[in-house]
Coordinates of C-alpha atoms and ligand atoms in Angstrom, one line a residue:
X1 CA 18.4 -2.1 -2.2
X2 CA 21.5 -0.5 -2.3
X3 CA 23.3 -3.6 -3.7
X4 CA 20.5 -3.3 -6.7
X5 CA 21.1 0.9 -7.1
X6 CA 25.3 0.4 -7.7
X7 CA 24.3 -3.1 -10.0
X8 CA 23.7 -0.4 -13.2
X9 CA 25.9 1.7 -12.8
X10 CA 29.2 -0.8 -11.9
X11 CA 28.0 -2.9 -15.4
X12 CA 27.6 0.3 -17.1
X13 CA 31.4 1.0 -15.7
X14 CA 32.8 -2.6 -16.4
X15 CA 31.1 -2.1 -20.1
X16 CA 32.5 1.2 -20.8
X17 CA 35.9 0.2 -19.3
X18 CA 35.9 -2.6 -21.6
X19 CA 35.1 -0.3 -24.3
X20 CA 37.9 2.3 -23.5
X21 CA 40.3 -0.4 -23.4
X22 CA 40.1 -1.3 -27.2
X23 CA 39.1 1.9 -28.8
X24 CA 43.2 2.8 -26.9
X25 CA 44.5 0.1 -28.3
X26 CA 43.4 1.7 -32.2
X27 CA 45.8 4.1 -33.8
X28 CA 43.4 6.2 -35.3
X29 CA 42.3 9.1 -33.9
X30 CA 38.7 9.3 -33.3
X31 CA 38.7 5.8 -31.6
X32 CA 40.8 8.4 -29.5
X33 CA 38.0 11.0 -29.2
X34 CA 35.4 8.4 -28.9
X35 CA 37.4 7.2 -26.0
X36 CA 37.5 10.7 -24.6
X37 CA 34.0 10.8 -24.8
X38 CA 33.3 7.4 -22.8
X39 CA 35.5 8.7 -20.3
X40 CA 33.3 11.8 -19.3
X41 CA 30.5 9.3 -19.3
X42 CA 32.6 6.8 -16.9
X43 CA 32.8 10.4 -14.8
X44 CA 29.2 10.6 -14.7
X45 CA 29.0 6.9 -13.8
X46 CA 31.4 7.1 -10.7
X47 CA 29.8 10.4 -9.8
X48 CA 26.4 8.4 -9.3
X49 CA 28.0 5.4 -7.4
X50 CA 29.9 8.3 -5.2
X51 CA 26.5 9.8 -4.6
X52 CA 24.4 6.6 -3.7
X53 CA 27.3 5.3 -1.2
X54 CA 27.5 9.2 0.6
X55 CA 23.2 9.0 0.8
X56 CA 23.5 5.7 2.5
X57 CA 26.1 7.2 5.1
X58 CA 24.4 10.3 5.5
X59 CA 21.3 8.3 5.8
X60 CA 22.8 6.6 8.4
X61 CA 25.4 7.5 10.8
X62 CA 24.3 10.4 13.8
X63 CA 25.5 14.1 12.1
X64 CA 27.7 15.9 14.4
X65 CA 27.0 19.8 13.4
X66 CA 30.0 22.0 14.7
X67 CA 29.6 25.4 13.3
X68 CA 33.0 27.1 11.4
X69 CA 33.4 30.4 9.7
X70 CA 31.9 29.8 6.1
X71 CA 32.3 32.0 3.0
X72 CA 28.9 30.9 1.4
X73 CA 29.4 32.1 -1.6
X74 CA 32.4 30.1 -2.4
X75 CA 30.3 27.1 -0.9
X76 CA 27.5 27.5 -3.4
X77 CA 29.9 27.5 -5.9
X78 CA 32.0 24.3 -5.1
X79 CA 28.1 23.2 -4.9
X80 CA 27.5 24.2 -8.5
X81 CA 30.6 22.6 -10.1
X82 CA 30.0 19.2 -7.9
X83 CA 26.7 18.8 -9.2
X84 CA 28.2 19.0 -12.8
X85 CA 25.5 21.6 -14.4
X86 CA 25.1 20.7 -17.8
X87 CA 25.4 23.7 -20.4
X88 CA 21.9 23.7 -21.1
X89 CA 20.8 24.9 -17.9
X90 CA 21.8 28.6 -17.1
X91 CA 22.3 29.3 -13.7
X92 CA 22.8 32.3 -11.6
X93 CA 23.5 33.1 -7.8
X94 CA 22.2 36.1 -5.8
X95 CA 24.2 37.0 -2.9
X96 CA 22.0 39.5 -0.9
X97 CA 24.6 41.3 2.2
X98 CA 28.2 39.7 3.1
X99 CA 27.8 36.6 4.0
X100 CA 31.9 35.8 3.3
X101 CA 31.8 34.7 7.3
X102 CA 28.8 33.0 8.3
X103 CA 28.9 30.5 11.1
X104 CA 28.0 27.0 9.2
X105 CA 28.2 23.3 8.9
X106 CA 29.9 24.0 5.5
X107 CA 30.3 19.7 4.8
X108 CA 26.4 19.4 5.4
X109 CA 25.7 22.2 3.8
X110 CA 27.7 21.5 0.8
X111 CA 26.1 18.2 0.7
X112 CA 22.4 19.7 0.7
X113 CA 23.1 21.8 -2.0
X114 CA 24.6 19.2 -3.9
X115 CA 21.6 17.3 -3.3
X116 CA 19.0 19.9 -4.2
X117 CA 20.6 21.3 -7.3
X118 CA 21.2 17.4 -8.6
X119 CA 17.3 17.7 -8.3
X120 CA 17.1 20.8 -9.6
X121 CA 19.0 19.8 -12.9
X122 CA 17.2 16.1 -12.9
X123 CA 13.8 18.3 -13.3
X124 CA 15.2 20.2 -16.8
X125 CA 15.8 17.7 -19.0
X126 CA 15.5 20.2 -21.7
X127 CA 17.1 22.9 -19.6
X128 CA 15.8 25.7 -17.9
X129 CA 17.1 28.0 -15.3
X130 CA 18.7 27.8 -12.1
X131 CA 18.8 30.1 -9.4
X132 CA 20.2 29.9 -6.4
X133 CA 19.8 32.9 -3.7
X134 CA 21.7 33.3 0.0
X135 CA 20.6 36.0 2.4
X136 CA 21.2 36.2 6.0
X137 CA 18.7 38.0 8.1
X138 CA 19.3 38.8 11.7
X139 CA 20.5 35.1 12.9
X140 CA 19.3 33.5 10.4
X141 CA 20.8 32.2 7.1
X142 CA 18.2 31.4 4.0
X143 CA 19.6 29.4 0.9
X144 CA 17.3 28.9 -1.9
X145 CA 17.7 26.6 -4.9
X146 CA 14.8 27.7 -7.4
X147 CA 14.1 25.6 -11.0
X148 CA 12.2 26.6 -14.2
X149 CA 12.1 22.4 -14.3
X150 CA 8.5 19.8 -14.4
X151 CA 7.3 20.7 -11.5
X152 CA 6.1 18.2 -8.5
X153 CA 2.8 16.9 -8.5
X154 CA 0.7 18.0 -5.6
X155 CA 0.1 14.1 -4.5
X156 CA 3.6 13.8 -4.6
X157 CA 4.4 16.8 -2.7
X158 CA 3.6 15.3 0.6
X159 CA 5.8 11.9 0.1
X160 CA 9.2 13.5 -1.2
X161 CA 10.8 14.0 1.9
X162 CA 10.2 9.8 3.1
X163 CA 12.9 7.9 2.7
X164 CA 13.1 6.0 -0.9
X165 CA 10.4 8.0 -2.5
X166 CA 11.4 8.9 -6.0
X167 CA 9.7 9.1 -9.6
X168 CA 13.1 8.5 -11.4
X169 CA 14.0 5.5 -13.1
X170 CA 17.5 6.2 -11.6
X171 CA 16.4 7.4 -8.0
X172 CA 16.9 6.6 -4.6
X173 CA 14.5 8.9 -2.7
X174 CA 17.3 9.6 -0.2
X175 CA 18.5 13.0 -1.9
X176 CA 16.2 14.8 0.3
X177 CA 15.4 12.7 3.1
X178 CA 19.4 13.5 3.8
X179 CA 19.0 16.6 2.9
X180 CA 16.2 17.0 5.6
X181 CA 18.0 15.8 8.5
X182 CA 21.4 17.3 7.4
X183 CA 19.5 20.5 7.8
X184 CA 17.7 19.6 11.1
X185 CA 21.2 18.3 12.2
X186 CA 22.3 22.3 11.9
X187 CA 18.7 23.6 14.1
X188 CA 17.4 24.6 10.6
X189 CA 13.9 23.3 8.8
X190 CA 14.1 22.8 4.7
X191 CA 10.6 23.8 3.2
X192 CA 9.4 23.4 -1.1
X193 CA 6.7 25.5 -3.3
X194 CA 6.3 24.0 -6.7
X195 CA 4.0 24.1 -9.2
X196 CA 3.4 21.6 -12.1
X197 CA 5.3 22.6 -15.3
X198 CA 6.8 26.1 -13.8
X199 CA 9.3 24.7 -11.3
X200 CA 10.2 24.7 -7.8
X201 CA 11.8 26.3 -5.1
X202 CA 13.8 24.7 -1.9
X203 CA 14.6 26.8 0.5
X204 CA 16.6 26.2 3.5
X205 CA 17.1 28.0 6.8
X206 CA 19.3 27.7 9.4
X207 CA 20.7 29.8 12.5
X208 CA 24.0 31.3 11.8
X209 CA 25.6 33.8 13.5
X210 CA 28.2 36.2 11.5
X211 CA 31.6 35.2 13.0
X212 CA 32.9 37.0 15.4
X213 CA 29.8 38.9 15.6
X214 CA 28.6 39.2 19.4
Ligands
ATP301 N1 13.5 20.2 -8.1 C1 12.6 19.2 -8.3 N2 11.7 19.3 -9.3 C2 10.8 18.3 -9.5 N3 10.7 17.2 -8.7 C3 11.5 17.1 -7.7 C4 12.5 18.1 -7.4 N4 13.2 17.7 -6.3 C5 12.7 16.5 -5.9 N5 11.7 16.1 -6.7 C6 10.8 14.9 -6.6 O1 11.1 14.4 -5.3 C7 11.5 13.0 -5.4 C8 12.4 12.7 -4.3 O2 13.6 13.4 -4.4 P1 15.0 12.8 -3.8 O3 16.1 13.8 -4.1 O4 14.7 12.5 -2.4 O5 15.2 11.4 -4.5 P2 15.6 11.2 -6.1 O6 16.1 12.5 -6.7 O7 14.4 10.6 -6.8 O8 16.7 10.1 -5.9 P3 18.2 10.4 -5.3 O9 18.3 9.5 -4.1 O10 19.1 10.0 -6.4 O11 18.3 11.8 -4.9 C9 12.1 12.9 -6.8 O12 12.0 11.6 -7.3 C10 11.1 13.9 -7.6 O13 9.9 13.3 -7.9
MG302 MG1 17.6 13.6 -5.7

């Protein structure tokens, strides 16, 4: 299976590749820009590969879950510019308290967020709104990531957390199955509300002390 999900996107590479090659090899100068162009899409392409071969590991290997001092804020965002928002889709992040030093996994959590806003933005073709909210009460620390996108349907609801369940032509179904057990890896449960053509809202929640905090 895997073998099949990198086959598109590697010949999609090779072809653009080819492509870049020769419109370089012109003088003139939108054969330049159009090359520009191909590049961001060759971006896109690796990006996907990237993200297929990090599922599988994830997927895969035992999570180890040591807890370090974590600015979430500045976590959210590396999440947001990772996941390559496009301009369409106007996002926003509520910060509710300090949570500059929470005690995290930041590499799992980082890759959760990832995972959840690629969803998120996957689900607004036509753009929307993206909102992601961090709050900490007592012990524990709640991350939301909230769409305006389709919607998921109610049969569906039930199957998206099993492995290789997806309704995308380009889809795994291991974006939240990882996501899932990155979470549990951390003592923390991941739960969804969505409603057909309004959106939906993953929230996370995990135990995490402030740092240094008794
Ligand atoms: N925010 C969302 N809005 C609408 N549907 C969603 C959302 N998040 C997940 N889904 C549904 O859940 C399914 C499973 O999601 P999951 O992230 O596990 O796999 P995927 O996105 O299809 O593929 P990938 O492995 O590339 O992440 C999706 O195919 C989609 O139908
Ligand atoms: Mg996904």
């Amino acid at each position: 299976m895997v073998g099949h999900d990198l086959r598109n996107p590697l010949q999609a590479t090779a072809g653009t590749l080819y492509l870049v090659k020769k419109l370089l090899s012109s003088r003139h100068v939108e054969d330049m820009m159009e090359a520009v162009k191909l590049l961001e899409k060759l971006h896109n392409q690796v990006y996907y590969m990237d993200k297929i071969v990090s599922d599988i590991q994830d997927y895969a290997r035992p999570v180890g879950a040591k807890l370090i001092e974590t600015n979430v804020p500045d976590l959210i965002r590396e999440a947001t510019s990772d996941a390559r928002i496009p301009r369409t889709v106007q996002c926003s992040m509520i910060i509710e308290g300090d949570l500059s030093n929470a005690m995290t996994n930041p590499i799992l959590l980082k890759r959760v967020l990832t995972n959840l806003i690629n969803n998120s933005v996957q689900a607004m073709p036509k753009g929307g709104r993206l909102t992601i909210t961090a709050l900490k009460h007592q012990d524990l620390l709640t991350v939301s990531v909230q769409d305006t996108g389709v919607g998921i349907a109610p049969a569906s609801l039930e199957k998206i957390f099993n492995p290789f369940f997806t309704t995308k032509a380009q889809g795994q179904g291991l974006g939240l199955v990882v996501s899932k057990r990155l979470v549990e890896a951390q003592g923390g449960t991941i739960t969804v509300k969505s409603k057909m053509g309004e959106g939906s809202t993953f929230t996370i929640t995990i135990p995490s002390k402030i740092a240094g905090a008794a």
